[in-house]
Coordinates of C-alpha atoms in Angstrom, one line a residue:
X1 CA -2.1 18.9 -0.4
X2 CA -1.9 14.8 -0.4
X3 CA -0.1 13.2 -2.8
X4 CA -2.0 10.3 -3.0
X5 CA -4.4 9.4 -5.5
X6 CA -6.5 6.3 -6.0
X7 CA -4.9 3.2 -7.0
X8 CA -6.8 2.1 -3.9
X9 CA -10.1 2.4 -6.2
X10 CA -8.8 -0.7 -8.2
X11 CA -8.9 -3.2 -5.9
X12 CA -7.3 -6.8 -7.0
X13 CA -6.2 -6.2 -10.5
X14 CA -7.8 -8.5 -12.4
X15 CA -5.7 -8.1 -16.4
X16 CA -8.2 -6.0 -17.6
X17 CA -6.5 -2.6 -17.2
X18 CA -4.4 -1.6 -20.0
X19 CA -0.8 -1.3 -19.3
X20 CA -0.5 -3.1 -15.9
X21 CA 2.0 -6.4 -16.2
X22 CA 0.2 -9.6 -16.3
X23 CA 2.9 -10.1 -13.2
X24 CA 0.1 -8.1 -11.5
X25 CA -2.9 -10.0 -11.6
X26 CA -4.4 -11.2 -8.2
X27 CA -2.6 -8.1 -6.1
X28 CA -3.8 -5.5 -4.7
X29 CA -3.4 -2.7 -6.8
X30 CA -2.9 -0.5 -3.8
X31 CA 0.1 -2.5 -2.4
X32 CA 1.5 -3.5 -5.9
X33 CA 1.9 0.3 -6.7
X34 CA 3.1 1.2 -3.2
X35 CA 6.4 -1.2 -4.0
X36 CA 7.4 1.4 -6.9
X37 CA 7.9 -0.8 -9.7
X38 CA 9.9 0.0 -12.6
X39 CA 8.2 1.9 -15.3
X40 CA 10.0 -0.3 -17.5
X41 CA 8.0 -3.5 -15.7
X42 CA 4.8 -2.0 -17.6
X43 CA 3.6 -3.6 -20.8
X44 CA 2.6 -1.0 -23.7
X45 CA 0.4 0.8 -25.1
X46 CA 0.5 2.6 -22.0
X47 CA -0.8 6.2 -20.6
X48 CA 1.4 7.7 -17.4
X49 CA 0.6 10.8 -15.6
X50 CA 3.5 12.2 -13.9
X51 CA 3.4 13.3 -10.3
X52 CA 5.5 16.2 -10.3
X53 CA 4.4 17.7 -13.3
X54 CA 1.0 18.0 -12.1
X55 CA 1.9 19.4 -8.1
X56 CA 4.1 22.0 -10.1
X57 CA 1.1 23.0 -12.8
X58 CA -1.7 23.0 -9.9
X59 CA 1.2 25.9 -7.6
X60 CA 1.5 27.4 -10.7
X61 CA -1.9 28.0 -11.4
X62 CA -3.0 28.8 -8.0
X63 CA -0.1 31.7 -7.6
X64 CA -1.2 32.6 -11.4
X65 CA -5.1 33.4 -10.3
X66 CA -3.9 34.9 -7.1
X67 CA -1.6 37.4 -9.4
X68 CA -4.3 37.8 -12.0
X69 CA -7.2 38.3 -9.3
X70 CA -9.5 36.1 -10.8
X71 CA -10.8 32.7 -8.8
X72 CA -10.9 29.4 -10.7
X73 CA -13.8 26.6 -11.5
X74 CA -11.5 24.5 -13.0
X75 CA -13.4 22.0 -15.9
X76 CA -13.4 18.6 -14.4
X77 CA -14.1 16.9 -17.8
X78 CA -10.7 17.1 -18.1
X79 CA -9.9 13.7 -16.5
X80 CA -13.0 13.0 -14.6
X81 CA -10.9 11.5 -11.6
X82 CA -12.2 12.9 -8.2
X83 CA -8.3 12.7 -6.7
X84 CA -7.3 15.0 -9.4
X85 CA -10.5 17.6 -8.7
X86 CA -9.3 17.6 -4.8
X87 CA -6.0 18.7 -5.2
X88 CA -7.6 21.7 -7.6
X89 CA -9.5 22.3 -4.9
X90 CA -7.2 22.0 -2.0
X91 CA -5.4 25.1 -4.2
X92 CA -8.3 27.4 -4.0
X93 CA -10.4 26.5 -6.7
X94 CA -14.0 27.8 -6.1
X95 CA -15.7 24.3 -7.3
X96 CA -15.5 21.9 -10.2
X97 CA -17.1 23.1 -14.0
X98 CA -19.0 20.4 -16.0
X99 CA -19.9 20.0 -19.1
X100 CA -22.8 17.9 -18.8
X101 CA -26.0 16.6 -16.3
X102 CA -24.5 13.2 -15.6
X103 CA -20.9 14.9 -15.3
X104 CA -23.0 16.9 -12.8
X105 CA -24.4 13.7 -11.6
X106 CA -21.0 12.7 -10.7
X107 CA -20.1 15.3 -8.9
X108 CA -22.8 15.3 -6.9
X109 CA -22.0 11.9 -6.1
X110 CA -18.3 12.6 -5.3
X111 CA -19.9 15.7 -3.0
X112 CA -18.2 18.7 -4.5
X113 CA -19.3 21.4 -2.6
X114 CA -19.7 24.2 -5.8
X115 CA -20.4 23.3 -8.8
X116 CA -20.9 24.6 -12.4
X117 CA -22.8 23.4 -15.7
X118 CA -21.6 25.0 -18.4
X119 CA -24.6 23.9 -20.2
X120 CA -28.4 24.8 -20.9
X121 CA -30.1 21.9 -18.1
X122 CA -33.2 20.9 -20.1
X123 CA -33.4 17.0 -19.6
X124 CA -36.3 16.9 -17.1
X125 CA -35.0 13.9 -15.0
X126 CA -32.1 15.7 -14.5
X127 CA -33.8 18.9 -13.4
X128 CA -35.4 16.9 -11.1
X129 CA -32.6 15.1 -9.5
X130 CA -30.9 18.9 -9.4
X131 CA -34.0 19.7 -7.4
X132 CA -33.6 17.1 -4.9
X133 CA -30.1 18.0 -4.6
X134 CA -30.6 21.5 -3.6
X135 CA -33.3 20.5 -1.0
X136 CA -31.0 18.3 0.4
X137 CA -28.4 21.2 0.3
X138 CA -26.0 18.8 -0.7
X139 CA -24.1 21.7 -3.6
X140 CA -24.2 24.9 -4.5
X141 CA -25.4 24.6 -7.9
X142 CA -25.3 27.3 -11.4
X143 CA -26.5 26.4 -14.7
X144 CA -26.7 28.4 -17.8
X145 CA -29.2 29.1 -20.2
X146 CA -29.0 30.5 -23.9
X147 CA -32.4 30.7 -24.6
X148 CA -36.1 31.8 -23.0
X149 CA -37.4 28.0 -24.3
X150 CA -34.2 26.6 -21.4
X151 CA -35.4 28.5 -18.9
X152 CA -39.0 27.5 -19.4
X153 CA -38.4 24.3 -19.7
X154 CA -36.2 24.3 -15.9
X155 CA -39.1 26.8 -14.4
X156 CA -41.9 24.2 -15.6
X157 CA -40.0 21.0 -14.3
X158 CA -38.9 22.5 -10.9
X159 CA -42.3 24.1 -10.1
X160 CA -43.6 20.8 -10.1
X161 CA -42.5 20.3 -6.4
X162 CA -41.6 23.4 -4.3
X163 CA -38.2 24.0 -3.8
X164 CA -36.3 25.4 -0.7
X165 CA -33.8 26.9 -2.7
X166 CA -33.7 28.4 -6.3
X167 CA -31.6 27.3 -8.9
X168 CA -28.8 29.5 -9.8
X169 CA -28.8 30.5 -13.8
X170 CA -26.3 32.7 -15.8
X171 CA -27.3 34.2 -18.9
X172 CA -24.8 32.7 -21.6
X173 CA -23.4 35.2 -24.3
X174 CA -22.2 34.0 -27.4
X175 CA -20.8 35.4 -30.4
X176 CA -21.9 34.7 -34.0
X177 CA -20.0 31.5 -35.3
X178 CA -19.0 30.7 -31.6
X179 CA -20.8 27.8 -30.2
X180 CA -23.7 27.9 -27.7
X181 CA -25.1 31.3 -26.2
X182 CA -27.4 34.2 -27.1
X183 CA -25.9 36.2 -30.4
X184 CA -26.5 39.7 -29.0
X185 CA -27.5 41.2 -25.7
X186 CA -31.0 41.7 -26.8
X187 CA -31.4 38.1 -26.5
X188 CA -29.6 38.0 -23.6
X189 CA -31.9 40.1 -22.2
X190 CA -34.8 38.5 -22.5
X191 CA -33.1 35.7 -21.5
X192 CA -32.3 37.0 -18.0
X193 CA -35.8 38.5 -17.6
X194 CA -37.7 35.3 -18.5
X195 CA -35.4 33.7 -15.3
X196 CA -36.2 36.9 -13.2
X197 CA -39.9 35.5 -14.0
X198 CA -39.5 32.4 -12.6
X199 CA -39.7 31.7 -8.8
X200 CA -37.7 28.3 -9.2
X201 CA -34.9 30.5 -10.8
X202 CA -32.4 33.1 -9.6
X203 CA -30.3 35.5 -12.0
X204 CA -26.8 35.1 -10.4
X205 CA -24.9 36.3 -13.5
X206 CA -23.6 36.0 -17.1
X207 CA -21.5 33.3 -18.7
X208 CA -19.3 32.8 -22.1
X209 CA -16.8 30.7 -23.6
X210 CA -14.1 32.1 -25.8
X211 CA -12.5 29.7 -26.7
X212 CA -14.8 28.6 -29.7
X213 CA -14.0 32.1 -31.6
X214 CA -10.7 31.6 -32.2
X215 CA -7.6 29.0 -32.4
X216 CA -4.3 30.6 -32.6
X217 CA -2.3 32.7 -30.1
X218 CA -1.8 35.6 -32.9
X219 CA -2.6 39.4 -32.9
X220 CA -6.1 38.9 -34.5
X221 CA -7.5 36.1 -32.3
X222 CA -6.3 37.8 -29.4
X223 CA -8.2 40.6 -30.0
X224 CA -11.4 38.4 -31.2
X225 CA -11.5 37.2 -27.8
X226 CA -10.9 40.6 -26.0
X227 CA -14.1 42.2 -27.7
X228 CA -15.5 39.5 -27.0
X229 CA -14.7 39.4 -23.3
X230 CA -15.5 43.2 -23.2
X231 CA -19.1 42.2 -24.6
X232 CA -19.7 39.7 -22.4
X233 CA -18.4 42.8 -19.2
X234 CA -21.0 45.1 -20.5
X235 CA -23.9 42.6 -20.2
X236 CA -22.6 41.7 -16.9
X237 CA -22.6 45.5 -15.6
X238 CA -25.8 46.4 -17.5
X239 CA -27.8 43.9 -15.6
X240 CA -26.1 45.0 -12.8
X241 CA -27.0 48.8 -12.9
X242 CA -30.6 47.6 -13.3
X243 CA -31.0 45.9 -10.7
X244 CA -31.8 42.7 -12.1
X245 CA -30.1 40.0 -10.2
X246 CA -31.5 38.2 -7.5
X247 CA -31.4 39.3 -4.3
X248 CA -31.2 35.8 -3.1
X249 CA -27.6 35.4 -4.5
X250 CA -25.2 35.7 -1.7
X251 CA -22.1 36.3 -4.5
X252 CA -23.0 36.9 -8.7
X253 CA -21.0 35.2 -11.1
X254 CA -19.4 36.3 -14.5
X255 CA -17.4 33.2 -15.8
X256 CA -15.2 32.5 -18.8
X257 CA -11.9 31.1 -20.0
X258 CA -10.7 27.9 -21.3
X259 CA -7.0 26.9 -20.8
X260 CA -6.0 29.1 -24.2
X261 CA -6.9 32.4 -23.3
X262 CA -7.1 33.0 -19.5
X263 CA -4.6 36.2 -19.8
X264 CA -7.4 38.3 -21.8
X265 CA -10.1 37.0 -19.8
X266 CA -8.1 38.2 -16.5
X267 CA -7.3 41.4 -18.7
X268 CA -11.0 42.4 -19.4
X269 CA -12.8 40.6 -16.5
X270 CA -11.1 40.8 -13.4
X271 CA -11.5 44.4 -12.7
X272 CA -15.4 43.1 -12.3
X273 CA -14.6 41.2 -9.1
X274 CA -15.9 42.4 -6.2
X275 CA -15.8 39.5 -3.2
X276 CA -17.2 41.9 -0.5
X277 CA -19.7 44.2 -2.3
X278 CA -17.5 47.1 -1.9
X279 CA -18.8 48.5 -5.1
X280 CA -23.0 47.3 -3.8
X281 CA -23.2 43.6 -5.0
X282 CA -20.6 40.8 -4.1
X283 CA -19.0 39.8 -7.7
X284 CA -16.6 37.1 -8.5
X285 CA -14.9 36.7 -11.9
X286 CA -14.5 32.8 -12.1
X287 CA -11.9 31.4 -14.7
X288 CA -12.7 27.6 -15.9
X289 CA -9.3 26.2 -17.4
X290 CA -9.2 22.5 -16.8
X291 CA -6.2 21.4 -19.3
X292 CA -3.5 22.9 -17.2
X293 CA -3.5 20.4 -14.7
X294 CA -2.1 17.9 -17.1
X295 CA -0.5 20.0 -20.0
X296 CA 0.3 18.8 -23.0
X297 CA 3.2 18.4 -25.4
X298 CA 0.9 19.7 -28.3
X299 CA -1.8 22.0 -28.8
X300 CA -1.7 23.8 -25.6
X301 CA 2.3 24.0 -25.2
X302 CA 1.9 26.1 -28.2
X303 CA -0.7 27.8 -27.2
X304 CA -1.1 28.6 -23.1
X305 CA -1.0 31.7 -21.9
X306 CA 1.9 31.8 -19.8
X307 CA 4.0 31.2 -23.4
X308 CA 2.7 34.9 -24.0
X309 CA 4.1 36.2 -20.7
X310 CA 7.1 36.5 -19.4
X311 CA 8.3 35.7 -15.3
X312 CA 4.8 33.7 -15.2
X313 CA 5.8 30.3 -14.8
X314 CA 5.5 27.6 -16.5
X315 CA 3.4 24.3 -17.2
X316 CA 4.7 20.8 -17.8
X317 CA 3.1 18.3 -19.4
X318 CA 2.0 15.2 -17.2
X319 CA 0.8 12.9 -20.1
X320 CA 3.3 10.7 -21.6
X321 CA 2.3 7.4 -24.3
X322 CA 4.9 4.5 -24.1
X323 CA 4.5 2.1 -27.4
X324 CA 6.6 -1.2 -28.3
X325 CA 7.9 -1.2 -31.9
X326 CA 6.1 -4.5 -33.1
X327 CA 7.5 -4.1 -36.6
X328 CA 10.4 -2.2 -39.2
X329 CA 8.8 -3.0 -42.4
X330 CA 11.0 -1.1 -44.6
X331 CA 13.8 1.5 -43.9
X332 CA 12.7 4.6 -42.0
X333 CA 9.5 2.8 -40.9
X334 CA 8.5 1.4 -37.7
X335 CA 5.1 0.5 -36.7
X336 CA 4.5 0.9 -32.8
X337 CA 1.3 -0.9 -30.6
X338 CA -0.6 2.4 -29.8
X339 CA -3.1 4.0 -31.9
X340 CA -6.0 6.1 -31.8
X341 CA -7.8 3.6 -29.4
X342 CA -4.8 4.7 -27.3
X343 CA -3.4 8.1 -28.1
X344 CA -5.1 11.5 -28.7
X345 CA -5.0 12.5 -32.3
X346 CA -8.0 15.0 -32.6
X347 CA -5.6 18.3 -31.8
X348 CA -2.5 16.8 -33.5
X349 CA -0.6 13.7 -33.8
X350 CA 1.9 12.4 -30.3
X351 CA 5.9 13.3 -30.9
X352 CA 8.4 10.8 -30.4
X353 CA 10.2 11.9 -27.6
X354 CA 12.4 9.6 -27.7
X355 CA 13.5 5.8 -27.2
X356 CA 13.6 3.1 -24.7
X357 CA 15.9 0.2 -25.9
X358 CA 14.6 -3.1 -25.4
X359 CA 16.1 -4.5 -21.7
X360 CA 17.1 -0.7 -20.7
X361 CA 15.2 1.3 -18.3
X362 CA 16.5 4.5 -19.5
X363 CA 15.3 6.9 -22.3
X364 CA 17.3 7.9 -25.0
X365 CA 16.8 10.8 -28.0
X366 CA 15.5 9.9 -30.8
X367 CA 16.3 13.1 -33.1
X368 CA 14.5 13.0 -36.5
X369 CA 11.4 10.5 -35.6
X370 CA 8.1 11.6 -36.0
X371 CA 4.8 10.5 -36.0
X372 CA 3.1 10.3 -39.9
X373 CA -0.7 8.6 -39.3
X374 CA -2.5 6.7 -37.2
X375 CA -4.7 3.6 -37.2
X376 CA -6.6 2.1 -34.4
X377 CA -4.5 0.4 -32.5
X378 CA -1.2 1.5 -34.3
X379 CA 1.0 4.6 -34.9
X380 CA 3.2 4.8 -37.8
X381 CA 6.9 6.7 -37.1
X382 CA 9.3 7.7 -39.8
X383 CA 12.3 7.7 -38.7
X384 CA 15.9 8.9 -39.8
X385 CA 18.3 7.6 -42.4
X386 CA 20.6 5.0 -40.6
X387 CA 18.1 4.9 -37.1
X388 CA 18.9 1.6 -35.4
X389 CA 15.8 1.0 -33.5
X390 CA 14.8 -2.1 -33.1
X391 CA 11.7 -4.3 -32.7
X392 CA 10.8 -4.7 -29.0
X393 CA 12.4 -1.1 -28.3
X394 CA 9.7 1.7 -26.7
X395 CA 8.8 4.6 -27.6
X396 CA 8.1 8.1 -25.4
X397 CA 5.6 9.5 -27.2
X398 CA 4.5 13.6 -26.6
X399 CA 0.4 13.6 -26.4
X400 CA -1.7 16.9 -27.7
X401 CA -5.2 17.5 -25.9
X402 CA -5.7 15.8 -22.3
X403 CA -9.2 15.7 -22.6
X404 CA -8.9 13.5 -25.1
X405 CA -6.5 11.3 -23.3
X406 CA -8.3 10.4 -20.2
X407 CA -11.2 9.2 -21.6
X408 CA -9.4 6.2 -23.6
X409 CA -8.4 4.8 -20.3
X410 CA -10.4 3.4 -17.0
X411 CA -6.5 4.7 -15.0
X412 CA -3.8 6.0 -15.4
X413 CA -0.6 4.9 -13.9
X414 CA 1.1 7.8 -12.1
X415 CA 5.0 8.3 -11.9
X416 CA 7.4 9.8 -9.9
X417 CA 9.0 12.2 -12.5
X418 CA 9.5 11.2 -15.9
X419 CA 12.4 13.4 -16.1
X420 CA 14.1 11.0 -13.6
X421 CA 16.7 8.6 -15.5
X422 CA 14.6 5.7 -14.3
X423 CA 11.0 6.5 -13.0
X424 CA 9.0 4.4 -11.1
X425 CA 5.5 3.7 -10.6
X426 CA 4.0 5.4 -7.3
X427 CA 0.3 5.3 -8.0
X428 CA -2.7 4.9 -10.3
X429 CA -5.8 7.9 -11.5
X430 CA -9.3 5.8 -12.3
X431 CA -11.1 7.8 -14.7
X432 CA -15.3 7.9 -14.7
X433 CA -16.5 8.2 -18.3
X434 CA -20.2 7.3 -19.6

């Protein structure tokens, strides 16, 4: 696995990225990252990915599926940064999931050789340019559907030229209050018969998402998503026993799991998978957890999987913020130069971490501080009785949701190890968002 990533991408900085030193502008971004400057050389707000974190969290991962017996379409929407998809592939990852057509677009573009829509595909320009794409055998491509209207709209707009190949579909289940996806098998059903219908279509196998029925690691949600899993098995093995799936599938698909609840999705569906057909048709169970590659210090530290389990490893979070304190307007108050422009704060507000003094290069605790609000481009911190922090002094700053922290930023500058008393600067993650 290469450690590099693609500062190259940037070309001549120009002063437009956030973060980078205005020392920086007119170099090569390439070469001024390969001279490992000082973290501390970086101007704030700022976004770092660490470099260690995420090799450990992609192992971990990796030796997690291979434990679990499940395979993994990790959900590029994540970060959107084709560096970051090709070490989750280098690991073993079956493709790249996405969430949307010009996601898909993307990764057509960035040629990833399996690849996923977690979505109904109904835009007819998009269906089109899918239908070039599998003339062209450029991907191996699945879609879902959660309703008959979906798949006629797809049949309709492929038919209009013929196509070598069909276009993979998986029948989506849902669950009432969930989000997208047929209510109850009888829908599903008539789903998966309206794509056995269609010669443009194939049935390759059913599809879910979990992680809309519940929010909590407790007892009850748990078992939400278990029955929920177990539903989503028995439409799987019903179409199977009927003989419903396409015979031009090479390998069917049943697919779930977010980065909250892979451990009951392994539980319930990995018993399904079947890679050589022992059992008739060749099955594989495909997991699409996307967060772990980055972490977090927020929602998903309090909720992943491997907190449930014991001698399972552990994630790290890879997203740090970094914010000047710009002002101390009254005791116990400082106002820092990040804010939601900057910062996730849709699954929680950023921790302090802790404190850079102003002309150190070294992080310090900062018991007691915490985060209270947040405007656009500022974060208020309450801080201790007696705190001496000072204007000019930087904060470390835990971030909640990584999804939600990519997209704010056109890169990411990538550390060593921000555990290291000093870390340096080692390389830069562009992002592609619409």
């Amino acid at each position: 696995m290469t450690d590099d990533f693609d500062a190259s991408a940037l070309g001549v900085l120009d002063g437009s990225l956030k973060g980078f030193p205005p020392a920086s502008v007119g170099t090569d971004a390439a070469t001024f990252l390969a001279g490992r400057p000082a973290l501390a050389d970086f101007t704030t707000p700022l976004v770092t990915l660490d470099r260690s974190a995420v090799t450990d969290n992609v192992e971990t991962m990796r030796q997690w599926c291979d434990r679990a017996g499940v395979g993994l379409a990790p959900h590029g929407k994540t970060t959107m940064n084709r560096a970051l998809w090709q070490r989750q592939l280098d690991a073993g990852a079956w493709g790249i999931t996405v969430a949307t057509p010009w996601q898909l677009s993307v990764a057509l573009d960035w040629s990833i050789p399996h690849i996923m829509l977690a979505n109904a595909l109904v835009q007819p320009e998009h269906l089109r340019a899918v239908g070039r794409a599998l003339d062209r055998g450029d991907a191996e491509i699945v879609v879902w559907a959660d309703s008959v209207r979906a798949v006629q709209i797809m049949s309709r707009v492929l038919a209009e030229q013929p196509l070598r190949r069909p276009l993979h579909v998986l029948v989506e289940l849902g669950a009432p209050g969930g989000r997208t996806g047929a209510r109850d098998h009888a829908t599903a059903l008539e789903i998966a018969e309206a794509v056995v219908a269609s010669p443009e279509l194939a049935l390759a196998g059913v599809s879910g998402y979990e992680g809309a029925l519940a929010h909590h690691g407790d007892d009850g949600s748990l078992q939400i998503v278990r029955d929920y899993l177990t539903s989503l098995a028995e439409l799987h093995t019903g179409l199977l026993a009927d003989g419903r799936y396409d015979d031009r599938v090479e390998t069917l698909i049943v697919t779930a799991g977010g980065s909250a609840y892979f451990d009951v999705v392994a539980e319930v569906l990995a018993e399904l998978r079947d890679l050589d057909g022992a059992r008739g048709r060749a099955v594989d169970v495909l997991m699409r957890s996307g967060a772990y590659v980055t972490h977090d210090d927020g929602f998903y530290r309090g909720i992943t999987p491997l907190g449930r389990h014991e001698g399972t490893g552990d994630f790290r979070s890879a997203i740090h913020g970094w914010a000047t304190i710009v002002s101390r307007p009254e005791p116990g108050l400082a106002l820092v130069d990040g804010g939601k422009r900057d910062f996730p704060f849709d699954e929680g507000l950023p921790e302090v971490q802790g404190v850079r003094r102003a002309g150190s290069a070294t992080v310090e605790p900062l018991p007691g501080a915490t985060t209270t609000a947040m405007n656009d481009q500022h974060t208020f911190v309450s801080l201790p009785p007696g705190s001496d922090v000072e204007v000019g002094d930087v904060i470390r700053l835990g971030l909640s949701h990584p999804c939600t922290t990519f997209d704010k930023w056109r890169a990411l500058v990538v550390i060593d190890d921000v555990r290291l008393a000093e870390p340096s600067a080692v390389d830069a993650v562009t992002t592609t968002f619409g």
